[in-house]
PDB file of C-alpha atoms in Angstrom:
ATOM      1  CA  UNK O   1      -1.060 -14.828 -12.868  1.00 69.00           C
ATOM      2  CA  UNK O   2      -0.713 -14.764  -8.997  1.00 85.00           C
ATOM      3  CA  UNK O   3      -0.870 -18.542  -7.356  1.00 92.00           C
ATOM      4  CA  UNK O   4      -2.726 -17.052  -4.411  1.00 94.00           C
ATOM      5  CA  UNK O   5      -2.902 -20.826  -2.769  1.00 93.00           C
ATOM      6  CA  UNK O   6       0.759 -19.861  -1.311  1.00 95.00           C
ATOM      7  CA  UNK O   7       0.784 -20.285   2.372  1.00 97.00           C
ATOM      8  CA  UNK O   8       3.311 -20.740   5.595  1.00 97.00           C
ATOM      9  CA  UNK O   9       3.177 -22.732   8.524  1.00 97.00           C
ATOM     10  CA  UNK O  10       3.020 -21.042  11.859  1.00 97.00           C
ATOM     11  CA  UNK O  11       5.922 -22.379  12.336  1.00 98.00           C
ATOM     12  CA  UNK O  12       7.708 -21.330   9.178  1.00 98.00           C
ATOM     13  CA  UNK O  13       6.587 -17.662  10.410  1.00 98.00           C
ATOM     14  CA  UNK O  14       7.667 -17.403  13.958  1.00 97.00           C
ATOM     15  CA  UNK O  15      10.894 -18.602  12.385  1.00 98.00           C
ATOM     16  CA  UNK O  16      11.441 -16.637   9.428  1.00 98.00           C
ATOM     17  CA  UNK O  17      10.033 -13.253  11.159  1.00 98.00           C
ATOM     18  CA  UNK O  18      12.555 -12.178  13.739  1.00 97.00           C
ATOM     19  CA  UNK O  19      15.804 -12.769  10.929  1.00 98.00           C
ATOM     20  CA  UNK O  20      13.830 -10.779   7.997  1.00 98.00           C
ATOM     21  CA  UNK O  21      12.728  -7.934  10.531  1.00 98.00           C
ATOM     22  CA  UNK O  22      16.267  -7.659  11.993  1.00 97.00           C
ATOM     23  CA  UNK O  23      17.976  -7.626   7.999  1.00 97.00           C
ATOM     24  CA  UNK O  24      15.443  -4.704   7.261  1.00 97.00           C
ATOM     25  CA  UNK O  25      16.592  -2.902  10.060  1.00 96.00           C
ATOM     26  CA  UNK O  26      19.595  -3.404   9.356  1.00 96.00           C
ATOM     27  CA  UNK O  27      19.511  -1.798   5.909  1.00 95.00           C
ATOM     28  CA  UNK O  28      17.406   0.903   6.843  1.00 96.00           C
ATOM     29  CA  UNK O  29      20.194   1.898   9.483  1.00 95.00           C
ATOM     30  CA  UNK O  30      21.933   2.535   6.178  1.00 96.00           C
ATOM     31  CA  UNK O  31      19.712   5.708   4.476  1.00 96.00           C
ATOM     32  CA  UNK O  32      21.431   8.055   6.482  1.00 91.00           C
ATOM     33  CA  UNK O  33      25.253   7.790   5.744  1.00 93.00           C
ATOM     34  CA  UNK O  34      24.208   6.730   2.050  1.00 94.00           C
ATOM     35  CA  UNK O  35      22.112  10.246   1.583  1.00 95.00           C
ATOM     36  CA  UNK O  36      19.301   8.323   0.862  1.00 97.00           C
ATOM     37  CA  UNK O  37      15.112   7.871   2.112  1.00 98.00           C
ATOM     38  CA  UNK O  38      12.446   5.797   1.090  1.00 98.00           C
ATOM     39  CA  UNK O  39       9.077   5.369   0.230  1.00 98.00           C
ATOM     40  CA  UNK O  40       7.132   2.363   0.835  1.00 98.00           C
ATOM     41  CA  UNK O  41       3.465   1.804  -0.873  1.00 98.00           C
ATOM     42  CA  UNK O  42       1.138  -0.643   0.231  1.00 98.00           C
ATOM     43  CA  UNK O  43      -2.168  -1.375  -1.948  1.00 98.00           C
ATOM     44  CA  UNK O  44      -4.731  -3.858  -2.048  1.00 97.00           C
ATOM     45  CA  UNK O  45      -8.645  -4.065  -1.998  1.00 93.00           C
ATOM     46  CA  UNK O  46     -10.113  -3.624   1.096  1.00 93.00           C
ATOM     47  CA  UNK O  47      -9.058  -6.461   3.890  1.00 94.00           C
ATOM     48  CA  UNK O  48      -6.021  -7.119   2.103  1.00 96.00           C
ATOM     49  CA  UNK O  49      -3.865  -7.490   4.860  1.00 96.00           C
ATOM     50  CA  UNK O  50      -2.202  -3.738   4.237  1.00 97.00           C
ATOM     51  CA  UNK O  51      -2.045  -3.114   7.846  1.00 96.00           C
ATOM     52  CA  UNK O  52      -1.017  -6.395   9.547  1.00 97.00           C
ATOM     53  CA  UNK O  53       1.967  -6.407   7.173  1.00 98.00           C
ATOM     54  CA  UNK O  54       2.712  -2.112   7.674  1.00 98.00           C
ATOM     55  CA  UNK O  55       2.664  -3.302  11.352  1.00 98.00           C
ATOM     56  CA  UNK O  56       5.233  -6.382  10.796  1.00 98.00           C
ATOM     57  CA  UNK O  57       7.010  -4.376   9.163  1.00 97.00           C
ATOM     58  CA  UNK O  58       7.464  -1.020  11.098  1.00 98.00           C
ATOM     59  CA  UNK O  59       8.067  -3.335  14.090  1.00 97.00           C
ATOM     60  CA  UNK O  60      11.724  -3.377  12.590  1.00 96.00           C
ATOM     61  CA  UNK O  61      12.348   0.065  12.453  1.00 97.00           C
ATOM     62  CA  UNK O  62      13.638   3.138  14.829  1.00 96.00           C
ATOM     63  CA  UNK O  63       9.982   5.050  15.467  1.00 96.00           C
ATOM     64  CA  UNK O  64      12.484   8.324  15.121  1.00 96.00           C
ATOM     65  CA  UNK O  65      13.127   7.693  11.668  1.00 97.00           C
ATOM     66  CA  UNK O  66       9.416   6.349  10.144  1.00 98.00           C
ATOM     67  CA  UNK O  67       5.904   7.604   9.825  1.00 98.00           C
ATOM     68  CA  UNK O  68       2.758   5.698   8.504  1.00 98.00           C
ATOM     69  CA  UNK O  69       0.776   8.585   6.215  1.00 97.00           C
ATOM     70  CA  UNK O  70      -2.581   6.614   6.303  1.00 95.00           C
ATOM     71  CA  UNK O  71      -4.288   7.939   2.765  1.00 95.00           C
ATOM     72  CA  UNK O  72      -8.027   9.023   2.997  1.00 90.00           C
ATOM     73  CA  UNK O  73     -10.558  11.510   1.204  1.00 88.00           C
ATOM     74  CA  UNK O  74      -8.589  14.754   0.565  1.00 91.00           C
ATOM     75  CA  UNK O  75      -9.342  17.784   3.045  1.00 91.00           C
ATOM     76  CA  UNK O  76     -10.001  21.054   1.615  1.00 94.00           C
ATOM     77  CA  UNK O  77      -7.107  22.278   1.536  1.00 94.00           C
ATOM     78  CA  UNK O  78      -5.828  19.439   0.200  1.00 93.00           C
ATOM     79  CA  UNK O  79      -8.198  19.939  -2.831  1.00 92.00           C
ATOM     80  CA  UNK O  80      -7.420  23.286  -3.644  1.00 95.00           C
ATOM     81  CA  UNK O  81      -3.653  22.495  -4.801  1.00 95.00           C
ATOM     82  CA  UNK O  82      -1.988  20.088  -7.231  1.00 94.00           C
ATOM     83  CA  UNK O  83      -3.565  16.545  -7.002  1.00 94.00           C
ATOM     84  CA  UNK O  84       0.455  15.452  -5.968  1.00 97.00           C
ATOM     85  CA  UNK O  85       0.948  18.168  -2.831  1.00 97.00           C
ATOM     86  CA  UNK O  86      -0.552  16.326  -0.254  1.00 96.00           C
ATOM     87  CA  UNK O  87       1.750  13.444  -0.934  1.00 98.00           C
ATOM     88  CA  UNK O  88       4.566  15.427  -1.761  1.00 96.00           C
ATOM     89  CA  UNK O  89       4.790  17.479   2.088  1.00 94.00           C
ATOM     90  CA  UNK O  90       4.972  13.920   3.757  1.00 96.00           C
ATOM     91  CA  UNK O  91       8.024  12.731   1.860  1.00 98.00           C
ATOM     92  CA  UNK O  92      11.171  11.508   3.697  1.00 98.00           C
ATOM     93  CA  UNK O  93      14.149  13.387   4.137  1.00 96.00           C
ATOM     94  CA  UNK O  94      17.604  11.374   4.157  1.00 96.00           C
ATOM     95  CA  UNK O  95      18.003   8.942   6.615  1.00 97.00           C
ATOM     96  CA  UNK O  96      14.313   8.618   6.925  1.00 98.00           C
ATOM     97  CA  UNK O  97      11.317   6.111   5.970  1.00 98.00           C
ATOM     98  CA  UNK O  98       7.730   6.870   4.971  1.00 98.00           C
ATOM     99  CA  UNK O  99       5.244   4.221   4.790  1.00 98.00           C
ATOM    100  CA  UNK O 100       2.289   4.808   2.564  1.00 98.00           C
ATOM    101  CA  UNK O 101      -1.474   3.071   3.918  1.00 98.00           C
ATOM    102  CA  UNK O 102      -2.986   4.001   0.428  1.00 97.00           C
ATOM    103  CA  UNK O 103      -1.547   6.498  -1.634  1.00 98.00           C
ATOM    104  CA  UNK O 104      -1.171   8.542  -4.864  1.00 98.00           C
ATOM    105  CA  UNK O 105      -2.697   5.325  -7.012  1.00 98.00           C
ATOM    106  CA  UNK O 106      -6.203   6.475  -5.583  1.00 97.00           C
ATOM    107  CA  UNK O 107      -6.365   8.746  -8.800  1.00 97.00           C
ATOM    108  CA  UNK O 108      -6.270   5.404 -10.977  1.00 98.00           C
ATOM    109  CA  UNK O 109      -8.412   3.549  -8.598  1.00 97.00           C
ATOM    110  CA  UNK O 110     -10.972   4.797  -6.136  1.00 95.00           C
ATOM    111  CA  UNK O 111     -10.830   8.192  -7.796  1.00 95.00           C
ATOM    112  CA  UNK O 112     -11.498   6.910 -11.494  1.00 96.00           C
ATOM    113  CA  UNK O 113     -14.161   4.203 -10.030  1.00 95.00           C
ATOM    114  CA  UNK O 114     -16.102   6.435  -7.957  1.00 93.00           C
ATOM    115  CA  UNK O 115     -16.110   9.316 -10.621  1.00 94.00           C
ATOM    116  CA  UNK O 116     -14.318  11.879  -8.128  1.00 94.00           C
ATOM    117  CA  UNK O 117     -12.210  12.711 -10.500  1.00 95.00           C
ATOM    118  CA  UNK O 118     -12.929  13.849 -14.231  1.00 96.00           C
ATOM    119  CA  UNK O 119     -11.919  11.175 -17.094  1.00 97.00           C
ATOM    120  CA  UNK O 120      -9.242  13.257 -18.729  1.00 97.00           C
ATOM    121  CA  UNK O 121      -7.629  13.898 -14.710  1.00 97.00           C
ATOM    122  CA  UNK O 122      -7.313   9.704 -13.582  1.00 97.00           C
ATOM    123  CA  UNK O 123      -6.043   8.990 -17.503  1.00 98.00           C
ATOM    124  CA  UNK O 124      -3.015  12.095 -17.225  1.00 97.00           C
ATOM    125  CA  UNK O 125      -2.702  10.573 -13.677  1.00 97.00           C
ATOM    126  CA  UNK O 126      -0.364   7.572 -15.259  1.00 98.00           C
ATOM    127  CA  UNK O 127       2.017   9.709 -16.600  1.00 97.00           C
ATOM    128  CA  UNK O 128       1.904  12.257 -13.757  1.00 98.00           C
ATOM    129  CA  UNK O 129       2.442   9.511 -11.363  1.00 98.00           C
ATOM    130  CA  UNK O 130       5.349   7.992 -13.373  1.00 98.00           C
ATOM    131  CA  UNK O 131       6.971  11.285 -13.820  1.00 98.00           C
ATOM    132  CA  UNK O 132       6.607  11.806  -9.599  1.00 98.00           C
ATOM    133  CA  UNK O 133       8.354   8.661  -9.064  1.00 98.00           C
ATOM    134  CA  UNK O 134      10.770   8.832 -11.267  1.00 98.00           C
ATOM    135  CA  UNK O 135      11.674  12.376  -9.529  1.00 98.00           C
ATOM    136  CA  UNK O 136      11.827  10.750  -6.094  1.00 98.00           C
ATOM    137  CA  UNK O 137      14.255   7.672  -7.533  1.00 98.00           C
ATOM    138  CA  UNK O 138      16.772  10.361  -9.074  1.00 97.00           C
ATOM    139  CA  UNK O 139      16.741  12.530  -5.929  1.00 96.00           C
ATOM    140  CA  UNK O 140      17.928   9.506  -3.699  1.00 97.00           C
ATOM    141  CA  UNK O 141      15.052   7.995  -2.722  1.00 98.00           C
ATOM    142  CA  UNK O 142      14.194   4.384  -2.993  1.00 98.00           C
ATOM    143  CA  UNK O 143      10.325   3.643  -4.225  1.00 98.00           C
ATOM    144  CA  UNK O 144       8.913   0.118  -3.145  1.00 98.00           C
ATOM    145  CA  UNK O 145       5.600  -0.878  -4.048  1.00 98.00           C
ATOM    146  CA  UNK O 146       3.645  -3.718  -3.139  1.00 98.00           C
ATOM    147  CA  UNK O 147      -0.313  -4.751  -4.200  1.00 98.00           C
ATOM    148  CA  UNK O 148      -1.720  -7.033  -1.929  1.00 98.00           C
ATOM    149  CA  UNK O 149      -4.131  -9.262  -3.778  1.00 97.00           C
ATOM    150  CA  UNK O 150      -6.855 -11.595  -2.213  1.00 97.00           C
ATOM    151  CA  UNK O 151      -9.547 -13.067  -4.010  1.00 96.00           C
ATOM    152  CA  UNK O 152     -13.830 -11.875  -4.070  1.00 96.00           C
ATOM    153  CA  UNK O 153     -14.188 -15.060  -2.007  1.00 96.00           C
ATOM    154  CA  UNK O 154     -11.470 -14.410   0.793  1.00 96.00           C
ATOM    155  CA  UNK O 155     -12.466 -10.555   1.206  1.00 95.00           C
ATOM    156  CA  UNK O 156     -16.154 -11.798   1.371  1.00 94.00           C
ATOM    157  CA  UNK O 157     -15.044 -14.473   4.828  1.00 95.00           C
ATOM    158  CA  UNK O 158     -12.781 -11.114   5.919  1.00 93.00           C
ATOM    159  CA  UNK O 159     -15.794  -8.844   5.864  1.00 93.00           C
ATOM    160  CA  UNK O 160     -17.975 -11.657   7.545  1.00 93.00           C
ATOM    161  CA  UNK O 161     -15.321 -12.429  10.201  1.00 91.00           C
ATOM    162  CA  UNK O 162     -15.073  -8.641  11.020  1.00 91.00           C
ATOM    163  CA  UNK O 163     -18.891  -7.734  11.168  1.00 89.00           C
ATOM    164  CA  UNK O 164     -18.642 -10.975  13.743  1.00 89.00           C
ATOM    165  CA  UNK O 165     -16.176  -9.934  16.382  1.00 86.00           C
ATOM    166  CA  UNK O 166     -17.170  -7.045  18.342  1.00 83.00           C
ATOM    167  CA  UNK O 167     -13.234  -5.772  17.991  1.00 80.00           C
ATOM    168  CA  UNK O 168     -13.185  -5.633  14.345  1.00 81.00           C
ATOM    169  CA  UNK O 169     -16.697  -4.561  13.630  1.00 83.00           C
ATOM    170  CA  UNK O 170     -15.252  -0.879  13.599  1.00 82.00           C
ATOM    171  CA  UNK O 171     -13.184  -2.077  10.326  1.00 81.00           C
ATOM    172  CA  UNK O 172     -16.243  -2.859   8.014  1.00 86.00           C
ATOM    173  CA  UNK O 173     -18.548  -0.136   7.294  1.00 86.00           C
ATOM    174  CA  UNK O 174     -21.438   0.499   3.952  1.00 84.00           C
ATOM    175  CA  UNK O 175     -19.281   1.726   1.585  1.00 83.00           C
ATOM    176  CA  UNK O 176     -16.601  -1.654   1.959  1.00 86.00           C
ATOM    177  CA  UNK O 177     -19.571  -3.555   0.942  1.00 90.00           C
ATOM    178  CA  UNK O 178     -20.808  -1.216  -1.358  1.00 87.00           C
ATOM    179  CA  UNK O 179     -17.104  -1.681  -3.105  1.00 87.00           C
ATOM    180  CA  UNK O 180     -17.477  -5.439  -3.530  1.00 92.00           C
ATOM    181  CA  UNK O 181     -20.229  -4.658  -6.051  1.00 92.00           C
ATOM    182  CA  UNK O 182     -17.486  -3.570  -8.281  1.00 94.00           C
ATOM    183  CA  UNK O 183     -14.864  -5.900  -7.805  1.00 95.00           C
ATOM    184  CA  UNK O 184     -14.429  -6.906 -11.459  1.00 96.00           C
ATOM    185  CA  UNK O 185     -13.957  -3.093 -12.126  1.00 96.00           C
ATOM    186  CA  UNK O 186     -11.865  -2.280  -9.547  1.00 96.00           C
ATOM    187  CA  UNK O 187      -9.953  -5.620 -10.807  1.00 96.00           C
ATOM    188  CA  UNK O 188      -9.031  -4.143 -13.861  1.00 97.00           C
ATOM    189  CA  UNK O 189      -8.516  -1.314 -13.008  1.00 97.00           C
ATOM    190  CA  UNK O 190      -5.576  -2.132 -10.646  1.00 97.00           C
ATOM    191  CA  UNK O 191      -4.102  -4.323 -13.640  1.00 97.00           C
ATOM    192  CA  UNK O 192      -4.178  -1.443 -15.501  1.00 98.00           C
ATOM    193  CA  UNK O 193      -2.231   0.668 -12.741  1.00 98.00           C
ATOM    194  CA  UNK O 194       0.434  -2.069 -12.178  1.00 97.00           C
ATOM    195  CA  UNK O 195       0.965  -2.568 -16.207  1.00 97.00           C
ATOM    196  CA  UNK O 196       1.143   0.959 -16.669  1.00 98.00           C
ATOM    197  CA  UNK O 197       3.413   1.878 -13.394  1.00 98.00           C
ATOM    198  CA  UNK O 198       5.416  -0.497 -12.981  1.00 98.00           C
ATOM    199  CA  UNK O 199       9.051   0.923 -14.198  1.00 96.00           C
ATOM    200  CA  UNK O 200      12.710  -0.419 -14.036  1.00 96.00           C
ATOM    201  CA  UNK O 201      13.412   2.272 -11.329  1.00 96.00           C
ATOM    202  CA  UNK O 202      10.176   1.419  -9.504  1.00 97.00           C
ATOM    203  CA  UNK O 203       9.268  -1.570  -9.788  1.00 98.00           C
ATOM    204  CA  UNK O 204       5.352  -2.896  -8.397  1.00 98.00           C
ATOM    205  CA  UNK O 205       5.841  -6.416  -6.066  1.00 98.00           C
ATOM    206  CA  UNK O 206       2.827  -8.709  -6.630  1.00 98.00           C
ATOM    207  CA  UNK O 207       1.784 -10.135  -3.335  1.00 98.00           C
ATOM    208  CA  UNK O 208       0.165 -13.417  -2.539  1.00 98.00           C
ATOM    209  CA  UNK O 209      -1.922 -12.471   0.401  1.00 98.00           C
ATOM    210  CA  UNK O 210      -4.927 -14.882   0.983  1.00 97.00           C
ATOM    211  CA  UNK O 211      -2.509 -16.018   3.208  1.00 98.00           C
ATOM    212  CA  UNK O 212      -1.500 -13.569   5.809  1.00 97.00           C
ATOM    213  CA  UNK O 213       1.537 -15.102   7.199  1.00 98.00           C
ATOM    214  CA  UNK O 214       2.991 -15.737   3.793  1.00 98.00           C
ATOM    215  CA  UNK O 215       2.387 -11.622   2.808  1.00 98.00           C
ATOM    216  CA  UNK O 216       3.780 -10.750   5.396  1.00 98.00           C
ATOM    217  CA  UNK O 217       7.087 -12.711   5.388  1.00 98.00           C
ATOM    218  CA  UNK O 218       7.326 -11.416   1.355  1.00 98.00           C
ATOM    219  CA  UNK O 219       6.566  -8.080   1.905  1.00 98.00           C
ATOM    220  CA  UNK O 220       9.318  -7.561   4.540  1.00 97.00           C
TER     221      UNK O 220
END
């Protein structure tokens, strides 16, 4: 069970922020000579905090060797080939870093939920899903995975904060509060997800993110 009370000072952030965005760096600088990429997944309900920390977190790396693949309703295309080929032509080559707003989970989540996907397609999507990570992992590439989790009560000030400032009001539309009627489903559904996903070789990192600060120092 997540202790989502954790929390950092202002302080404690401008502090810690500069030395954990310079190590990441850092190690990233490494893919190349090692022959290896990776894949970064963020998750979360809506108003997480999934892009404040993506943003943290990119500020550390070479814009040559990254790109954010923000995950939204399939295109046509995209639906007339393997659930997995969409994600698959945006993978990293050596040396490189993708960063993953959303990703393959939707098949388990918003895809089950929402019924956009048959019941026998979201419950082979486990094993598919373990089967594509474990690919990328013995091809080189490392797979981190983090679920930012917030509680009913925090998204609900989010949403009200946003629909209050003129320069967030783009963020919150019908269908985010037409998800909060099914938080309790969409709860267990992600606790399915992360007890059925979450491997030795890749690995899901719970984050405590009713505090932004503190997310984003653990994510990076």
């Amino acid at each position: 069970c997540l202790d989502l009370n954790q929390a950092t000072s202002e302080e404690a952030y401008r502090r810690q922020l500069p030395d954990l965005q310079s190590r990441l760096g850092k190690l990233v600088r490494k893919l190349r000579s090692r022959s290896r990429s990776a894949v970064l997944i963020f998750e979360g309900s809506d108003a997480a905090g999934k892009g404040g920390a993506i943003r943290r977190l990119t500020q550390a790396l070479d814009a040559r060797f990254y790109q954010v693949c923000q995950v939204a309703a399939p295109s046509d295309e995209e639906r007339a080939r393997p659930y997995l080929w969409r994600f698959w032509r945006n993978l990293p080559r050596w040396g490189h870093v993708t960063v993953f707003d959303r990703s393959w989970y939707g098949r388990v989540l918003v895809e089950r939920l929402e019924g956009f996907c048959s019941p026998a397609d979201w419950k082979r999507g486990f094993g598919e899903i373990n089967a594509f990570e474990e690919q990328l992992v013995q091809s080189g590439c490392l797979v981190c995975k983090f679920w930012l989790s917030i509680s009913s009560e925090e998204q609900l000030r989010r949403f009200q904060e946003r629909e209050a400032l003129g320069f967030k009001r783009y963020k919150i539309t019908h269908e985010d509060w037409r998800n909060r009627e099914k938080w309790s489903a969409y709860e267990a559904a992600a606790c399915e997800m992360v007890e059925r996903t979450s491997s030795e070789i890749a690995p899901w990192t719970l984050v405590e993110a009713e505090d932004k600060l503190f997310a984003r120092l653990k994510v990076l």
